[in-house]
PDB file of C-alpha atoms in Angstrom:
ATOM      1  CA  GLN A   1     -24.762  63.317  32.006  1.00 93.00           C
ATOM      2  CA  VAL A   2     -24.368  59.658  32.889  1.00 97.00           C
ATOM      3  CA  GLN A   3     -22.850  57.610  30.101  1.00 98.00           C
ATOM      4  CA  LEU A   4     -22.127  53.904  29.903  1.00 98.00           C
ATOM      5  CA  GLN A   5     -19.989  52.153  27.296  1.00 98.00           C
ATOM      6  CA  GLU A   6     -19.641  48.421  26.820  1.00 98.00           C
ATOM      7  CA  SER A   7     -16.463  46.877  25.470  1.00 98.00           C
ATOM      8  CA  GLY A   8     -15.158  43.397  24.809  1.00 96.00           C
ATOM      9  CA  PRO A   9     -14.731  40.739  22.119  1.00 96.00           C
ATOM     10  CA  GLY A  10     -17.470  40.523  19.543  1.00 96.00           C
ATOM     11  CA  LEU A  11     -16.828  36.849  18.851  1.00 98.00           C
ATOM     12  CA  VAL A  12     -16.509  34.077  21.422  1.00 98.00           C
ATOM     13  CA  LYS A  13     -16.083  30.365  20.767  1.00 98.00           C
ATOM     14  CA  PRO A  14     -18.547  27.840  22.171  1.00 97.00           C
ATOM     15  CA  SER A  15     -17.667  26.557  25.662  1.00 97.00           C
ATOM     16  CA  GLU A  16     -15.437  29.579  26.312  1.00 98.00           C
ATOM     17  CA  THR A  17     -16.064  32.550  28.622  1.00 98.00           C
ATOM     18  CA  LEU A  18     -17.636  35.790  27.452  1.00 98.00           C
ATOM     19  CA  SER A  19     -16.073  38.844  29.106  1.00 98.00           C
ATOM     20  CA  LEU A  20     -17.387  42.382  28.861  1.00 98.00           C
ATOM     21  CA  THR A  21     -16.650  45.631  30.651  1.00 98.00           C
ATOM     22  CA  CYS A  22     -18.858  48.659  31.144  1.00 98.00           C
ATOM     23  CA  ALA A  23     -17.104  51.993  31.639  1.00 98.00           C
ATOM     24  CA  VAL A  24     -19.190  54.615  33.418  1.00 98.00           C
ATOM     25  CA  SER A  25     -18.645  58.353  32.989  1.00 97.00           C
ATOM     26  CA  GLY A  26     -20.456  61.341  34.421  1.00 97.00           C
ATOM     27  CA  TYR A  27     -21.246  59.533  37.668  1.00 97.00           C
ATOM     28  CA  SER A  28     -19.195  57.740  40.287  1.00 96.00           C
ATOM     29  CA  ILE A  29     -20.170  54.101  40.736  1.00 96.00           C
ATOM     30  CA  SER A  30     -19.275  54.499  44.415  1.00 93.00           C
ATOM     31  CA  SER A  31     -21.971  57.160  44.871  1.00 91.00           C
ATOM     32  CA  GLY A  32     -24.785  54.681  44.795  1.00 85.00           C
ATOM     33  CA  TYR A  33     -27.150  52.780  42.508  1.00 94.00           C
ATOM     34  CA  TYR A  34     -26.749  49.226  41.373  1.00 96.00           C
ATOM     35  CA  TRP A  35     -25.243  48.568  37.942  1.00 98.00           C
ATOM     36  CA  GLY A  36     -26.688  45.898  35.711  1.00 98.00           C
ATOM     37  CA  TRP A  37     -26.308  43.780  32.614  1.00 98.00           C
ATOM     38  CA  ILE A  38     -29.197  43.016  30.261  1.00 98.00           C
ATOM     39  CA  ARG A  39     -29.039  41.093  26.993  1.00 98.00           C
ATOM     40  CA  GLN A  40     -31.151  40.919  23.847  1.00 98.00           C
ATOM     41  CA  PRO A  41     -30.819  38.080  21.315  1.00 97.00           C
ATOM     42  CA  PRO A  42     -31.146  39.314  17.723  1.00 95.00           C
ATOM     43  CA  GLY A  43     -34.773  40.163  16.987  1.00 93.00           C
ATOM     44  CA  LYS A  44     -35.919  39.123  20.455  1.00 96.00           C
ATOM     45  CA  GLY A  45     -36.761  40.604  23.841  1.00 96.00           C
ATOM     46  CA  LEU A  46     -34.796  41.724  26.873  1.00 98.00           C
ATOM     47  CA  GLU A  47     -33.364  39.456  29.568  1.00 98.00           C
ATOM     48  CA  TRP A  48     -31.888  40.730  32.831  1.00 98.00           C
ATOM     49  CA  ILE A  49     -28.582  39.001  33.636  1.00 98.00           C
ATOM     50  CA  GLY A  50     -27.590  40.512  36.966  1.00 98.00           C
ATOM     51  CA  SER A  51     -26.736  43.663  38.914  1.00 97.00           C
ATOM     52  CA  ILE A  52     -23.977  44.769  41.290  1.00 97.00           C
ATOM     53  CA  TYR A  53     -23.468  47.451  43.951  1.00 96.00           C
ATOM     54  CA  HIS A  54     -20.158  49.234  44.507  1.00 95.00           C
ATOM     55  CA  SER A  55     -19.701  47.128  47.653  1.00 94.00           C
ATOM     56  CA  GLY A  56     -19.749  44.008  45.510  1.00 94.00           C
ATOM     57  CA  SER A  57     -23.231  42.897  46.505  1.00 95.00           C
ATOM     58  CA  THR A  58     -24.863  41.123  43.580  1.00 96.00           C
ATOM     59  CA  TYR A  59     -28.177  39.858  42.304  1.00 96.00           C
ATOM     60  CA  TYR A  60     -28.230  37.323  39.476  1.00 97.00           C
ATOM     61  CA  ASN A  61     -30.888  35.870  37.201  1.00 97.00           C
ATOM     62  CA  PRO A  62     -31.427  32.371  38.636  1.00 96.00           C
ATOM     63  CA  SER A  63     -31.424  30.827  35.161  1.00 96.00           C
ATOM     64  CA  LEU A  64     -27.902  32.148  34.513  1.00 97.00           C
ATOM     65  CA  LYS A  65     -26.502  32.253  38.029  1.00 97.00           C
ATOM     66  CA  SER A  66     -24.309  29.166  37.705  1.00 97.00           C
ATOM     67  CA  ARG A  67     -22.452  30.708  34.752  1.00 98.00           C
ATOM     68  CA  VAL A  68     -22.396  34.442  35.606  1.00 98.00           C
ATOM     69  CA  THR A  69     -19.965  36.557  37.547  1.00 98.00           C
ATOM     70  CA  ILE A  70     -20.348  40.323  37.788  1.00 98.00           C
ATOM     71  CA  SER A  71     -17.584  42.347  39.406  1.00 98.00           C
ATOM     72  CA  VAL A  72     -16.892  46.022  40.026  1.00 97.00           C
ATOM     73  CA  ASP A  73     -13.726  48.130  39.916  1.00 97.00           C
ATOM     74  CA  THR A  74     -14.471  51.427  41.626  1.00 95.00           C
ATOM     75  CA  SER A  75     -10.959  52.768  40.974  1.00 96.00           C
ATOM     76  CA  LYS A  76     -11.635  52.576  37.232  1.00 97.00           C
ATOM     77  CA  ASN A  77     -15.345  53.400  37.590  1.00 97.00           C
ATOM     78  CA  GLN A  78     -16.339  50.300  35.699  1.00 98.00           C
ATOM     79  CA  PHE A  79     -17.983  46.939  36.172  1.00 98.00           C
ATOM     80  CA  SER A  80     -17.648  43.684  34.305  1.00 98.00           C
ATOM     81  CA  LEU A  81     -19.532  40.594  33.199  1.00 98.00           C
ATOM     82  CA  LYS A  82     -18.221  37.084  32.775  1.00 98.00           C
ATOM     83  CA  LEU A  83     -20.445  34.360  31.329  1.00 98.00           C
ATOM     84  CA  SER A  84     -18.887  30.924  31.174  1.00 98.00           C
ATOM     85  CA  SER A  85     -19.529  27.872  28.997  1.00 98.00           C
ATOM     86  CA  VAL A  86     -21.248  29.901  26.295  1.00 98.00           C
ATOM     87  CA  THR A  87     -23.332  28.394  23.497  1.00 98.00           C
ATOM     88  CA  ALA A  88     -25.004  29.846  20.431  1.00 97.00           C
ATOM     89  CA  ALA A  89     -27.991  30.678  22.644  1.00 97.00           C
ATOM     90  CA  ASP A  90     -25.846  33.308  24.346  1.00 98.00           C
ATOM     91  CA  THR A  91     -25.479  35.271  21.103  1.00 98.00           C
ATOM     92  CA  ALA A  92     -27.010  38.648  21.856  1.00 98.00           C
ATOM     93  CA  VAL A  93     -26.537  42.364  22.198  1.00 98.00           C
ATOM     94  CA  TYR A  94     -25.311  42.924  25.742  1.00 98.00           C
ATOM     95  CA  TYR A  95     -26.270  46.168  27.459  1.00 98.00           C
ATOM     96  CA  CYS A  96     -25.021  47.652  30.676  1.00 98.00           C
ATOM     97  CA  ALA A  97     -27.358  49.961  32.561  1.00 98.00           C
ATOM     98  CA  ARG A  98     -27.777  51.889  35.803  1.00 98.00           C
ATOM     99  CA  HIS A  99     -30.214  50.095  38.096  1.00 97.00           C
ATOM    100  CA  VAL A 100     -32.193  52.497  40.254  1.00 96.00           C
ATOM    101  CA  ILE A 101     -32.322  51.600  43.946  1.00 94.00           C
ATOM    102  CA  GLY A 102     -34.696  52.883  46.594  1.00 90.00           C
ATOM    103  CA  SER A 103     -33.869  54.031  50.107  1.00 85.00           C
ATOM    104  CA  SER A 104     -34.920  50.622  51.389  1.00 85.00           C
ATOM    105  CA  GLY A 105     -32.359  48.926  49.186  1.00 85.00           C
ATOM    106  CA  TYR A 106     -35.048  47.676  46.837  1.00 90.00           C
ATOM    107  CA  LEU A 107     -33.973  47.558  43.155  1.00 94.00           C
ATOM    108  CA  TYR A 108     -36.252  49.178  40.642  1.00 96.00           C
ATOM    109  CA  TYR A 109     -35.921  50.079  36.956  1.00 97.00           C
ATOM    110  CA  PHE A 110     -33.025  50.937  34.610  1.00 98.00           C
ATOM    111  CA  ASP A 111     -32.628  54.636  33.874  1.00 97.00           C
ATOM    112  CA  TYR A 112     -29.406  54.917  31.833  1.00 98.00           C
ATOM    113  CA  TRP A 113     -28.260  52.394  29.238  1.00 98.00           C
ATOM    114  CA  GLY A 114     -25.142  51.853  27.182  1.00 98.00           C
ATOM    115  CA  GLN A 115     -25.374  51.537  23.404  1.00 98.00           C
ATOM    116  CA  GLY A 116     -24.886  47.788  23.625  1.00 98.00           C
ATOM    117  CA  THR A 117     -22.367  45.423  22.089  1.00 98.00           C
ATOM    118  CA  LEU A 118     -23.122  42.407  19.931  1.00 98.00           C
ATOM    119  CA  VAL A 119     -21.469  39.205  21.046  1.00 98.00           C
ATOM    120  CA  THR A 120     -21.641  36.255  18.678  1.00 98.00           C
ATOM    121  CA  VAL A 121     -20.890  32.764  19.881  1.00 98.00           C
ATOM    122  CA  SER A 122     -19.471  30.753  17.010  1.00 97.00           C
ATOM    123  CA  SER A 123     -16.513  28.573  16.186  1.00 95.00           C
TER     124      SER A 123
ATOM    125  CA  ASP B   1     -41.304  34.042  38.415  1.00 92.00           C
ATOM    126  CA  ILE B   2     -43.517  36.914  37.346  1.00 95.00           C
ATOM    127  CA  VAL B   3     -44.296  36.487  33.657  1.00 97.00           C
ATOM    128  CA  MET B   4     -45.091  39.603  31.644  1.00 98.00           C
ATOM    129  CA  THR B   5     -47.257  39.491  28.529  1.00 98.00           C
ATOM    130  CA  GLN B   6     -48.091  42.287  26.112  1.00 98.00           C
ATOM    131  CA  SER B   7     -50.784  42.883  23.540  1.00 95.00           C
ATOM    132  CA  PRO B   8     -50.956  43.370  20.697  1.00 96.00           C
ATOM    133  CA  ASP B   9     -47.680  42.059  19.282  1.00 97.00           C
ATOM    134  CA  SER B  10     -47.742  44.957  16.841  1.00 97.00           C
ATOM    135  CA  LEU B  11     -50.006  47.799  15.790  1.00 97.00           C
ATOM    136  CA  ALA B  12     -50.119  50.422  13.079  1.00 98.00           C
ATOM    137  CA  VAL B  13     -51.621  53.797  13.871  1.00 97.00           C
ATOM    138  CA  SER B  14     -52.141  56.889  11.749  1.00 97.00           C
ATOM    139  CA  LEU B  15     -50.122  59.976  12.586  1.00 98.00           C
ATOM    140  CA  GLY B  16     -51.910  62.009  15.223  1.00 97.00           C
ATOM    141  CA  GLU B  17     -54.042  59.092  16.370  1.00 98.00           C
ATOM    142  CA  ARG B  18     -53.961  57.254  19.694  1.00 98.00           C
ATOM    143  CA  ALA B  19     -51.862  54.119  20.262  1.00 98.00           C
ATOM    144  CA  THR B  20     -52.643  51.823  23.163  1.00 98.00           C
ATOM    145  CA  ILE B  21     -50.385  49.043  24.391  1.00 98.00           C
ATOM    146  CA  ASN B  22     -51.349  46.558  27.088  1.00 98.00           C
ATOM    147  CA  CYS B  23     -49.148  44.762  29.582  1.00 98.00           C
ATOM    148  CA  LYS B  24     -50.251  42.040  31.954  1.00 98.00           C
ATOM    149  CA  SER B  25     -48.320  40.459  34.816  1.00 98.00           C
ATOM    150  CA  SER B  26     -48.869  36.892  36.017  1.00 97.00           C
ATOM    151  CA  GLN B  27     -49.236  38.174  39.580  1.00 97.00           C
ATOM    152  CA  SER B  28     -49.897  41.545  41.107  1.00 97.00           C
ATOM    153  CA  VAL B  29     -47.001  44.019  41.112  1.00 97.00           C
ATOM    154  CA  LEU B  30     -48.826  46.364  43.490  1.00 97.00           C
ATOM    155  CA  TYR B  31     -46.922  46.631  46.773  1.00 94.00           C
ATOM    156  CA  SER B  32     -49.577  47.105  49.424  1.00 93.00           C
ATOM    157  CA  SER B  33     -47.358  48.852  51.978  1.00 91.00           C
ATOM    158  CA  ASN B  34     -46.780  51.880  49.738  1.00 92.00           C
ATOM    159  CA  ASN B  35     -49.601  51.430  47.197  1.00 95.00           C
ATOM    160  CA  LYS B  36     -47.125  51.584  44.306  1.00 96.00           C
ATOM    161  CA  ASN B  37     -47.130  49.488  41.171  1.00 98.00           C
ATOM    162  CA  TYR B  38     -43.634  48.183  40.447  1.00 97.00           C
ATOM    163  CA  LEU B  39     -43.834  48.542  36.678  1.00 98.00           C
ATOM    164  CA  ALA B  40     -41.838  50.481  34.076  1.00 98.00           C
ATOM    165  CA  TRP B  41     -42.170  51.129  30.342  1.00 98.00           C
ATOM    166  CA  TYR B  42     -39.325  51.457  27.835  1.00 98.00           C
ATOM    167  CA  GLN B  43     -39.100  52.567  24.211  1.00 98.00           C
ATOM    168  CA  GLN B  44     -36.548  50.970  21.895  1.00 98.00           C
ATOM    169  CA  LYS B  45     -35.926  52.430  18.453  1.00 97.00           C
ATOM    170  CA  PRO B  46     -34.090  50.365  15.818  1.00 94.00           C
ATOM    171  CA  GLY B  47     -30.381  50.075  16.551  1.00 94.00           C
ATOM    172  CA  GLN B  48     -30.702  51.869  19.880  1.00 97.00           C
ATOM    173  CA  PRO B  49     -30.808  50.796  23.514  1.00 98.00           C
ATOM    174  CA  PRO B  50     -34.079  50.887  25.440  1.00 98.00           C
ATOM    175  CA  LYS B  51     -35.047  54.267  26.852  1.00 98.00           C
ATOM    176  CA  LEU B  52     -36.939  54.611  30.113  1.00 98.00           C
ATOM    177  CA  LEU B  53     -40.311  56.280  29.549  1.00 98.00           C
ATOM    178  CA  ILE B  54     -42.389  55.604  32.648  1.00 98.00           C
ATOM    179  CA  TYR B  55     -41.874  54.106  36.098  1.00 98.00           C
ATOM    180  CA  TRP B  56     -44.216  53.382  39.021  1.00 98.00           C
ATOM    181  CA  ALA B  57     -46.687  52.552  36.215  1.00 98.00           C
ATOM    182  CA  SER B  58     -47.580  56.202  35.595  1.00 98.00           C
ATOM    183  CA  THR B  59     -44.657  58.529  36.402  1.00 98.00           C
ATOM    184  CA  ARG B  60     -43.047  59.970  33.290  1.00 98.00           C
ATOM    185  CA  GLU B  61     -39.256  60.097  33.211  1.00 98.00           C
ATOM    186  CA  SER B  62     -37.817  63.596  32.895  1.00 97.00           C
ATOM    187  CA  GLY B  63     -37.850  64.808  29.301  1.00 97.00           C
ATOM    188  CA  VAL B  64     -40.446  62.322  28.067  1.00 98.00           C
ATOM    189  CA  PRO B  65     -43.208  64.068  26.070  1.00 97.00           C
ATOM    190  CA  ASP B  66     -46.563  64.265  27.804  1.00 96.00           C
ATOM    191  CA  ARG B  67     -48.253  62.426  24.940  1.00 98.00           C
ATOM    192  CA  PHE B  68     -46.915  59.294  26.659  1.00 98.00           C
ATOM    193  CA  SER B  69     -48.930  58.162  29.657  1.00 98.00           C
ATOM    194  CA  GLY B  70     -49.134  55.033  31.759  1.00 98.00           C
ATOM    195  CA  SER B  71     -52.045  53.657  33.698  1.00 98.00           C
ATOM    196  CA  GLY B  72     -53.296  50.542  35.424  1.00 98.00           C
ATOM    197  CA  SER B  73     -52.804  48.702  38.684  1.00 98.00           C
ATOM    198  CA  GLY B  74     -52.270  45.222  40.049  1.00 97.00           C
ATOM    199  CA  THR B  75     -51.828  42.998  37.015  1.00 98.00           C
ATOM    200  CA  ASP B  76     -53.122  45.091  34.102  1.00 98.00           C
ATOM    201  CA  PHE B  77     -51.353  48.111  32.684  1.00 98.00           C
ATOM    202  CA  THR B  78     -51.581  50.358  29.637  1.00 98.00           C
ATOM    203  CA  LEU B  79     -49.160  52.637  27.817  1.00 98.00           C
ATOM    204  CA  THR B  80     -50.940  55.257  25.745  1.00 98.00           C
ATOM    205  CA  ILE B  81     -49.463  57.512  23.098  1.00 98.00           C
ATOM    206  CA  SER B  82     -52.155  60.150  22.749  1.00 97.00           C
ATOM    207  CA  SER B  83     -51.116  61.521  19.360  1.00 97.00           C
ATOM    208  CA  LEU B  84     -48.651  59.341  17.485  1.00 98.00           C
ATOM    209  CA  GLN B  85     -45.662  61.097  15.959  1.00 97.00           C
ATOM    210  CA  ALA B  86     -43.271  59.688  13.367  1.00 97.00           C
ATOM    211  CA  GLU B  87     -40.490  59.554  15.941  1.00 97.00           C
ATOM    212  CA  ASP B  88     -42.576  57.241  18.136  1.00 98.00           C
ATOM    213  CA  VAL B  89     -42.064  54.279  15.784  1.00 98.00           C
ATOM    214  CA  ALA B  90     -40.383  51.768  18.073  1.00 98.00           C
ATOM    215  CA  VAL B  91     -40.816  48.636  20.127  1.00 98.00           C
ATOM    216  CA  TYR B  92     -42.237  49.208  23.592  1.00 98.00           C
ATOM    217  CA  TYR B  93     -41.480  46.963  26.572  1.00 98.00           C
ATOM    218  CA  CYS B  94     -42.922  46.753  30.050  1.00 98.00           C
ATOM    219  CA  GLN B  95     -40.805  45.567  32.995  1.00 98.00           C
ATOM    220  CA  GLN B  96     -41.747  44.501  36.499  1.00 98.00           C
ATOM    221  CA  TYR B  97     -39.485  45.177  39.451  1.00 97.00           C
ATOM    222  CA  TYR B  98     -41.735  43.769  42.156  1.00 96.00           C
ATOM    223  CA  SER B  99     -39.631  40.616  42.311  1.00 92.00           C
ATOM    224  CA  THR B 100     -36.017  41.372  43.102  1.00 81.00           C
ATOM    225  CA  LEU B 101     -35.186  37.731  42.563  1.00 84.00           C
ATOM    226  CA  LEU B 102     -35.867  38.143  38.859  1.00 93.00           C
ATOM    227  CA  PHE B 103     -36.548  41.339  36.941  1.00 96.00           C
ATOM    228  CA  THR B 104     -38.595  40.478  33.875  1.00 97.00           C
ATOM    229  CA  PHE B 105     -39.644  42.247  30.701  1.00 98.00           C
ATOM    230  CA  GLY B 106     -42.626  41.787  28.437  1.00 98.00           C
ATOM    231  CA  PRO B 107     -42.022  40.465  24.897  1.00 98.00           C
ATOM    232  CA  GLY B 108     -42.501  43.886  23.345  1.00 98.00           C
ATOM    233  CA  THR B 109     -45.062  45.623  21.142  1.00 98.00           C
ATOM    234  CA  LYS B 110     -44.014  47.103  17.819  1.00 98.00           C
ATOM    235  CA  VAL B 111     -45.633  50.404  16.862  1.00 98.00           C
ATOM    236  CA  ASP B 112     -45.647  51.516  13.222  1.00 97.00           C
ATOM    237  CA  ILE B 113     -47.285  54.243  11.165  1.00 97.00           C
ATOM    238  CA  LYS B 114     -50.389  53.263   9.208  1.00 95.00           C
TER     239      LYS B 114
END
């Protein structure tokens, strides 16, 4: 059974960098699939942040691209998110998820999700 | 960007009755080369992450009860719960994956018991 678990600080100060890690168990990141980050502000909808392959290939949401870095550590079977220059608008539950990929390399939907972690941006 | 809209924002249905949720995309998500609609549906219960219900607009994920069905093509899609159960109370989201430049979700539809 594929399981994902987010971890990281629950409180980040404005203008600082948000850093989260997603540990994957039950499946080797190196075996395939992309691995993504999605966020959900309190009481609001879902926003895709970006996704990464075990090779390091990434796709980012254009609206966040200038502030986002997603990296992968296959030796630890985990991937990470960094979001710089955060503001209160970045307060959200952050989810990591497995991003299904087709044989053509096309990215599709998200089939396994972590439980999510709330990150609050406040001084 | 492909913008996803959903209707209604919320609905209340009696136990055992049908619930219908609509999702509309700002441009077609039907890929002509394989005749597949690049659309998924998720269920999110309070305090939980989204759960994949349906992909390719009408293919149920393994383990999803058959009272959940998806239909539609092009820009207009529907998620139907044929006989609402108490455990189906949740917010339902559609997501398009036609555009790999930006994966977008609908705003969600909240389903409650009447």
